[in-house]
GROMACS .gro file of C-alpha atoms in nm:
model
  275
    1UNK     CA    1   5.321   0.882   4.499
    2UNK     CA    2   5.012   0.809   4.290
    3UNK     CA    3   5.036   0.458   4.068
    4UNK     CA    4   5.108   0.475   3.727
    5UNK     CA    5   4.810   0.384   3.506
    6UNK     CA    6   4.908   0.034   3.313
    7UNK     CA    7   4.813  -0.088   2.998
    8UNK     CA    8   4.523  -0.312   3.079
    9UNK     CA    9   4.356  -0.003   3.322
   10UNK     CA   10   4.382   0.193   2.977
   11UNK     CA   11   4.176  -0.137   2.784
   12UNK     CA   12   3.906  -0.120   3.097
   13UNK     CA   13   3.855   0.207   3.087
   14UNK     CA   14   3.810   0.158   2.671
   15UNK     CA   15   3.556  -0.122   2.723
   16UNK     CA   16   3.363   0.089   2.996
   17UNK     CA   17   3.302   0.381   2.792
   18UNK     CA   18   3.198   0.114   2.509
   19UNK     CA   19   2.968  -0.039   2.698
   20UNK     CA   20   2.811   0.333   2.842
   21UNK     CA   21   2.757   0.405   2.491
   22UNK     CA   22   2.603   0.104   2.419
   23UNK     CA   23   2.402   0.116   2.674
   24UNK     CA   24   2.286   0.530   2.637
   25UNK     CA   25   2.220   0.413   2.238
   26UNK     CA   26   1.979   0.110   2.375
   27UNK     CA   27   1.813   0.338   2.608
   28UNK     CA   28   1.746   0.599   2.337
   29UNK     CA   29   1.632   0.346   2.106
   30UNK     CA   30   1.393   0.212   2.326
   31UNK     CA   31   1.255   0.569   2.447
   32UNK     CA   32   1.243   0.601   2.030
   33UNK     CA   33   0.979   0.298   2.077
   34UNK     CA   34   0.738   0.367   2.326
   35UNK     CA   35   0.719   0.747   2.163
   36UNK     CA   36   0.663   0.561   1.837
   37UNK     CA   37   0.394   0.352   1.971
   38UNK     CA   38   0.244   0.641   2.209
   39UNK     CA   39   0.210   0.844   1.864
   40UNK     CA   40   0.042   0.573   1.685
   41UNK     CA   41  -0.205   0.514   1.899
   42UNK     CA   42  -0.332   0.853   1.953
   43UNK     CA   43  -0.340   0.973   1.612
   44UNK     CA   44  -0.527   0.662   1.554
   45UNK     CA   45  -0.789   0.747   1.832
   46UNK     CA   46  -1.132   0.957   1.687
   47UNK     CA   47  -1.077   1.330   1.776
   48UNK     CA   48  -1.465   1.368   1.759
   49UNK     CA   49  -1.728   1.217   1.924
   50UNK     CA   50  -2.132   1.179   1.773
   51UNK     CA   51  -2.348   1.440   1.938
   52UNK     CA   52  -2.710   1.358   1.983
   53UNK     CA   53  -3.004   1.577   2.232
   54UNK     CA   54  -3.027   1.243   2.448
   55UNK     CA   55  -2.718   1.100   2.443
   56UNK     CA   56  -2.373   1.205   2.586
   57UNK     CA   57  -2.030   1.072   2.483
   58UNK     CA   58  -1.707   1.089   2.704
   59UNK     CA   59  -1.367   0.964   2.663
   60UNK     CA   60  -1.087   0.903   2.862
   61UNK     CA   61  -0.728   0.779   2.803
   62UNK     CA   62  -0.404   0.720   2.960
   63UNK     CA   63  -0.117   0.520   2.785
   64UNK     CA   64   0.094   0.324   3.020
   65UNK     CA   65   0.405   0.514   3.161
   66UNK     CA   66   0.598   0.169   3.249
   67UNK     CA   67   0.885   0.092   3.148
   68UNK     CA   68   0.788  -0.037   2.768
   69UNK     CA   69   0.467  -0.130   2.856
   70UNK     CA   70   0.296   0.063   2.562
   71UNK     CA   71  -0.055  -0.147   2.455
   72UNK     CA   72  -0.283  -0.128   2.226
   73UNK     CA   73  -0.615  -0.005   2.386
   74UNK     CA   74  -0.853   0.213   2.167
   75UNK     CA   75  -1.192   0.301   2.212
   76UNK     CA   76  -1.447   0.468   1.901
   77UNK     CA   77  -1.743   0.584   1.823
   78UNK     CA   78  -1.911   0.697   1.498
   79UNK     CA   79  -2.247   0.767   1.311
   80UNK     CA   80  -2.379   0.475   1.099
   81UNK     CA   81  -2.506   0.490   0.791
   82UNK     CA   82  -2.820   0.429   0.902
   83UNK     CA   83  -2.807   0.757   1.158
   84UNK     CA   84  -2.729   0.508   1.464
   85UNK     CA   85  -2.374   0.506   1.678
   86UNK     CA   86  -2.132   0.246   1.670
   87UNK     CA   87  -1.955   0.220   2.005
   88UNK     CA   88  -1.636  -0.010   2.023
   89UNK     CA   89  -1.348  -0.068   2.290
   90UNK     CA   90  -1.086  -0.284   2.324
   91UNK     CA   91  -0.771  -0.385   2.370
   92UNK     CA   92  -0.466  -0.549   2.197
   93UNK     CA   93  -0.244  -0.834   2.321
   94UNK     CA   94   0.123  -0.690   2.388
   95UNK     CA   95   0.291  -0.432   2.466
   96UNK     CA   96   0.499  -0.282   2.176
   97UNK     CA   97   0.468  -0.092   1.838
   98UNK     CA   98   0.313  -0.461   1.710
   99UNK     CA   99   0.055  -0.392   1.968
  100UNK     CA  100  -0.030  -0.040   1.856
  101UNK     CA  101  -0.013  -0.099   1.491
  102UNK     CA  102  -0.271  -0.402   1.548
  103UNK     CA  103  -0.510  -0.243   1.709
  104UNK     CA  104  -0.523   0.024   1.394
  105UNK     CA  105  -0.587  -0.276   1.185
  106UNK     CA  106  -0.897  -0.389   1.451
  107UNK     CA  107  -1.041  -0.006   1.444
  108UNK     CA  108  -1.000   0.024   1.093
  109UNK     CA  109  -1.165  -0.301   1.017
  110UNK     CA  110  -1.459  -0.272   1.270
  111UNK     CA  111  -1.531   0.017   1.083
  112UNK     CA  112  -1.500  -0.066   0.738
  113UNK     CA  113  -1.709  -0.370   0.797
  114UNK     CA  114  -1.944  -0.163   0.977
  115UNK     CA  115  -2.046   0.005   0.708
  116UNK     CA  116  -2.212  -0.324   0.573
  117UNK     CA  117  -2.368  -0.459   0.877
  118UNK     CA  118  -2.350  -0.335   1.169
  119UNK     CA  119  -2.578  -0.601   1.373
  120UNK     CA  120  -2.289  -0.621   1.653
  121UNK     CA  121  -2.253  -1.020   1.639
  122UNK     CA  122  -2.201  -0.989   1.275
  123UNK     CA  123  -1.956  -0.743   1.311
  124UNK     CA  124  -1.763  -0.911   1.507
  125UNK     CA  125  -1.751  -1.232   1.344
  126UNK     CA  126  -1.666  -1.055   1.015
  127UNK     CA  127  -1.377  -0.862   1.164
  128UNK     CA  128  -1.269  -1.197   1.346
  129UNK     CA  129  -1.244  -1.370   1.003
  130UNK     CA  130  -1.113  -1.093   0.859
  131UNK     CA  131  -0.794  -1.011   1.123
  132UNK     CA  132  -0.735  -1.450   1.125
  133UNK     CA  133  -0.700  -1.368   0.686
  134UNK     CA  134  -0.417  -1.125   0.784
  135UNK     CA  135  -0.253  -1.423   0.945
  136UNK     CA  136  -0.106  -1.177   1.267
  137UNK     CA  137   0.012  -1.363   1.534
  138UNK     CA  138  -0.197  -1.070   1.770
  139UNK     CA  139  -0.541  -1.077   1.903
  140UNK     CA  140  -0.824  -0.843   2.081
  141UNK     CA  141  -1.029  -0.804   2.278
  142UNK     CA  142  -1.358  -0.603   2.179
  143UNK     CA  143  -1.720  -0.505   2.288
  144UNK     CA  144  -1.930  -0.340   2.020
  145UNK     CA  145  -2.255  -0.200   2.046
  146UNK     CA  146  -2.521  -0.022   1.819
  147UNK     CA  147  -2.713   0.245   2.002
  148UNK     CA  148  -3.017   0.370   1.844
  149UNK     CA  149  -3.047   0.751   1.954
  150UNK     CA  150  -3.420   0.775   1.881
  151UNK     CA  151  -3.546   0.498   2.017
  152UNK     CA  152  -3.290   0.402   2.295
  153UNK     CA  153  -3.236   0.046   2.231
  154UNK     CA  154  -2.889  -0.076   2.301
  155UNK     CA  155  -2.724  -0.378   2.118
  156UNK     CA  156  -2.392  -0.532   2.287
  157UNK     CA  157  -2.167  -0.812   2.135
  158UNK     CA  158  -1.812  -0.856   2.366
  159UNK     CA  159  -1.505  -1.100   2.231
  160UNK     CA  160  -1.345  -1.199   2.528
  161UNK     CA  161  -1.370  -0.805   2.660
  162UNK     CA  162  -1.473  -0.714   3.032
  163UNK     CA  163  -1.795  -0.683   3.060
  164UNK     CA  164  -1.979  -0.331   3.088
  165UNK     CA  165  -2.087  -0.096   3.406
  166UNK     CA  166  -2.359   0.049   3.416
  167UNK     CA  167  -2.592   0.278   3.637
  168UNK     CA  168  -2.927   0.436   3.622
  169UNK     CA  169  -3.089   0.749   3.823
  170UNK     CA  170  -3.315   0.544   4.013
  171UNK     CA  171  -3.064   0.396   4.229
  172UNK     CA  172  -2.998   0.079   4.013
  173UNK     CA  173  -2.631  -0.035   3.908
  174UNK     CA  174  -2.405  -0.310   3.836
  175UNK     CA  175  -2.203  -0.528   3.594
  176UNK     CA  176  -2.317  -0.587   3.239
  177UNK     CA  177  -2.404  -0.990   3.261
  178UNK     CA  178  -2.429  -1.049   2.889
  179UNK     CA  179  -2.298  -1.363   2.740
  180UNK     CA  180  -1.929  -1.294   2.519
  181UNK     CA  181  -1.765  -1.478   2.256
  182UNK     CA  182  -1.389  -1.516   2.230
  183UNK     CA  183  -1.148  -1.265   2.126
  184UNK     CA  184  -1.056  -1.145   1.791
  185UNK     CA  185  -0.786  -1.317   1.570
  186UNK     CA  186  -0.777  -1.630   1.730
  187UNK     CA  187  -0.943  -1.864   1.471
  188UNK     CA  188  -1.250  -1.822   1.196
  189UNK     CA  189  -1.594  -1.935   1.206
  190UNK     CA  190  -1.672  -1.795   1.599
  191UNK     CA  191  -2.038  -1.670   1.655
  192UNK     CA  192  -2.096  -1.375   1.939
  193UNK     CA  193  -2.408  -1.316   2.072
  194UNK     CA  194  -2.612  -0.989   2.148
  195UNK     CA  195  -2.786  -0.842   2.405
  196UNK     CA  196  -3.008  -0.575   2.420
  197UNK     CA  197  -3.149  -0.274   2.617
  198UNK     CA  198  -3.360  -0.033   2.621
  199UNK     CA  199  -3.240   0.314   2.777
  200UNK     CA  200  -3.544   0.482   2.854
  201UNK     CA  201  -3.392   0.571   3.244
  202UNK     CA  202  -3.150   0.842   3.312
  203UNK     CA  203  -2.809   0.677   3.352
  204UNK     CA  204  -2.491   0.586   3.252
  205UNK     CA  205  -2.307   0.328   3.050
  206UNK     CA  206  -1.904   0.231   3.125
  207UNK     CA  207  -1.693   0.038   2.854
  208UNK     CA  208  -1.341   0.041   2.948
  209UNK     CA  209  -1.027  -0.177   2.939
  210UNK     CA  210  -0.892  -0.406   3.193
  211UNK     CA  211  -0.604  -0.136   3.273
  212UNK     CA  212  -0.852   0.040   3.458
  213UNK     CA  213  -0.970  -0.237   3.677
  214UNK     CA  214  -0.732  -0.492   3.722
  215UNK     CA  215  -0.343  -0.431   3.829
  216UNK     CA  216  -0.124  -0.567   4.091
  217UNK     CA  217  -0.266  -0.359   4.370
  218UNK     CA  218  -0.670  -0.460   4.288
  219UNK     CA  219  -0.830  -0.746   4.132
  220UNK     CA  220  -1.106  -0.729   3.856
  221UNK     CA  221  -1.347  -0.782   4.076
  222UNK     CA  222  -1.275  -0.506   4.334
  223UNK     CA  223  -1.192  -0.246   4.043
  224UNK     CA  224  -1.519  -0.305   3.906
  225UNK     CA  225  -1.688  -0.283   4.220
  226UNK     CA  226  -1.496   0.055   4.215
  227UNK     CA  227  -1.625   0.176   3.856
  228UNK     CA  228  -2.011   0.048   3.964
  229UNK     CA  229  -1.991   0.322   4.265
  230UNK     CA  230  -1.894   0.580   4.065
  231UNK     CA  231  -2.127   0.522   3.781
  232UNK     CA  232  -2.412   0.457   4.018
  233UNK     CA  233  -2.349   0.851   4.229
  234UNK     CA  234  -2.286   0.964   3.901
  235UNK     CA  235  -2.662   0.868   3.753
  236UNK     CA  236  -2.783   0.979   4.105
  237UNK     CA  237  -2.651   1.302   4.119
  238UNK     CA  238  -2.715   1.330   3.750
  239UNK     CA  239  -2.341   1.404   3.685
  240UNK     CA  240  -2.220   1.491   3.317
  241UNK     CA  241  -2.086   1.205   3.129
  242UNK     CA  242  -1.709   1.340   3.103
  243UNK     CA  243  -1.672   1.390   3.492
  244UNK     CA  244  -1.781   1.030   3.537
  245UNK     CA  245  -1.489   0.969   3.298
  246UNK     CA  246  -1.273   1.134   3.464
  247UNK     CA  247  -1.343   1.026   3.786
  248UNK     CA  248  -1.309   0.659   3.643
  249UNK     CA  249  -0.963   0.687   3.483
  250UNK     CA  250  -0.830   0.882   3.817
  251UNK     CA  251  -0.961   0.591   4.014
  252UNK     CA  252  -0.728   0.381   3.742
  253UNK     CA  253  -0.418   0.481   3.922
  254UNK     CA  254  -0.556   0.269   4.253
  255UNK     CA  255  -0.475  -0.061   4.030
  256UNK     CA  256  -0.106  -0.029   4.013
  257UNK     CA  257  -0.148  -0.114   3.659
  258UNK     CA  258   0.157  -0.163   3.398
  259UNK     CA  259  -0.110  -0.103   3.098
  260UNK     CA  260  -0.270   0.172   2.924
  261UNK     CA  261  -0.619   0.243   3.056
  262UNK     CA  262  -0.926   0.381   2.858
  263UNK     CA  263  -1.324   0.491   2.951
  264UNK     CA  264  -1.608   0.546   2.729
  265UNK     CA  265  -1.884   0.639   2.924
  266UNK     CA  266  -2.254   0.678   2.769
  267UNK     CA  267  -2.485   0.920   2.959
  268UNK     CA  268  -2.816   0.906   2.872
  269UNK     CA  269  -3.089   1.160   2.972
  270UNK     CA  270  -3.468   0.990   3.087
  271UNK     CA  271  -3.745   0.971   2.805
  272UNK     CA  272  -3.939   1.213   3.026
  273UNK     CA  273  -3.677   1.439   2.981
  274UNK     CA  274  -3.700   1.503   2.635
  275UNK     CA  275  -4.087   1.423   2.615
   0.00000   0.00000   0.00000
């Protein structure tokens, strides 16, 4: 004979379907979130890239998929007013619609400023005064560099990014060494030093965010060791710059990593090519 159902089986059964609602409503909210934040940072990505004979732009980007791990990572790249290309990467602190909305305020501003000096250190230090004004509790990471298409010289400033990759046909490869200053939005008055180069080698240049070389399964060290092989049978083989890209942000999911990931990669043809 099956038991009769009492009064407080009635209230638990209330309080369970309560609390499965609740529950469904906080899961949709969240979902809500991350597609929020996954929209704002792609329509706040460039959708075109400068074009020049000797130089060859690729991107690559994958938000994180975790959980609510949705960053603020951005690359860019633009024409100058001057007819050179401003090339910046970086990467927000956080994970969250914060995060995402910061790191428009960072692009924005890099540009903006840009278009009144665009010596890298300057830049940065401008847009580091500028995002401490806005008195945001975030800060970024950055590298931003000038490249001169006719000439080939190269100017880097980093705050607090990873350093660069690079590669040239000849063989050569390696870790950008250049000195850094802290990151952006910390406090005012910081100075960031540049380096420069001269590209007159076939080869390839990597900027790219810690989400593609550091995660739980690989330390920075070993995932950059990763990116400097690629780069470096890349410039051998004289690959294109986008399948260098690629093959960088595939070799992303190695890491394990909870963060979005993005490459800008910088293939640049030999002087005696174009002579």
């Amino acid at each position: 004979m099956p038991r009769k159902r009492s009064m407080d089986d009635d209230e638990l059964l209330v309080r369970l379907r309560s609390l499965t609602a609740q529950a469904r409503e906080r899961a949709e909210y969240q979902r809500s979130q991350v597609e929020l934040a996954i929209a704002l940072q792609r329509g706040m990505l460039p959708r075109d890239l400068p074009d020049t004979p000797r130089f060859h732009l690729a991107v690559r980007y994958a938000p994180a998929t975790y959980g609510l791990n949705v960053g603020g990572d951005w690359y860019d790249a633009f024409t100058l007013p001057d007819g050179r290309i401003g090339l910046s990467i970086g990467d927000v602190q956080g994970h969250n619609i914060e995060a995402a909305a910061f790191m428009g305020q960072v692009r924005a501003g890099l540009r903006a400023l840009a278009s009144v000096t665009s010596e890298p250190g300057e830049l940065l230090a401008r847009t580091n005064d500028l995002l401490v004004s806005l008195g945001n509790d975030l800060f970024a990471t950055c590298t931003f560099m000038r490249l001169d298409p006719e000439t080939g010289v190269l100017e880097s400033a980093r705050a607090g990014h990873i350093p660069f990759v690079w590669a040239t046909a000849d063989g050569k490869s390696g870790v950008g060494e250049d000195e850094g200053g802290p990151p952006l939005g910390i406090a005012p008055g910081f100075e960031y030093p540049v380096s420069q180069f001269r590209l007159t080698t076939g080869g390839m240049f990597v900027l790219l965010t810690d989400g593609v070389v550091e995660g739980p399964s690989m330390s920075i060290q070993e995932g950059l060791d990763q990116v400097v092989r690629l780069a470096g049978i890349a410039a051998v083989a004289g690959l294109e710059a986008h399948s260098l890209a690629a093959a960088v942000i595939k070799g992303a999911e190695q890491v394990g990593h909870e963060d979005d990931a993005a490459v800008l990669v910088v293939g640049h043809d030999s002087v005696d090519r174009t002579a």
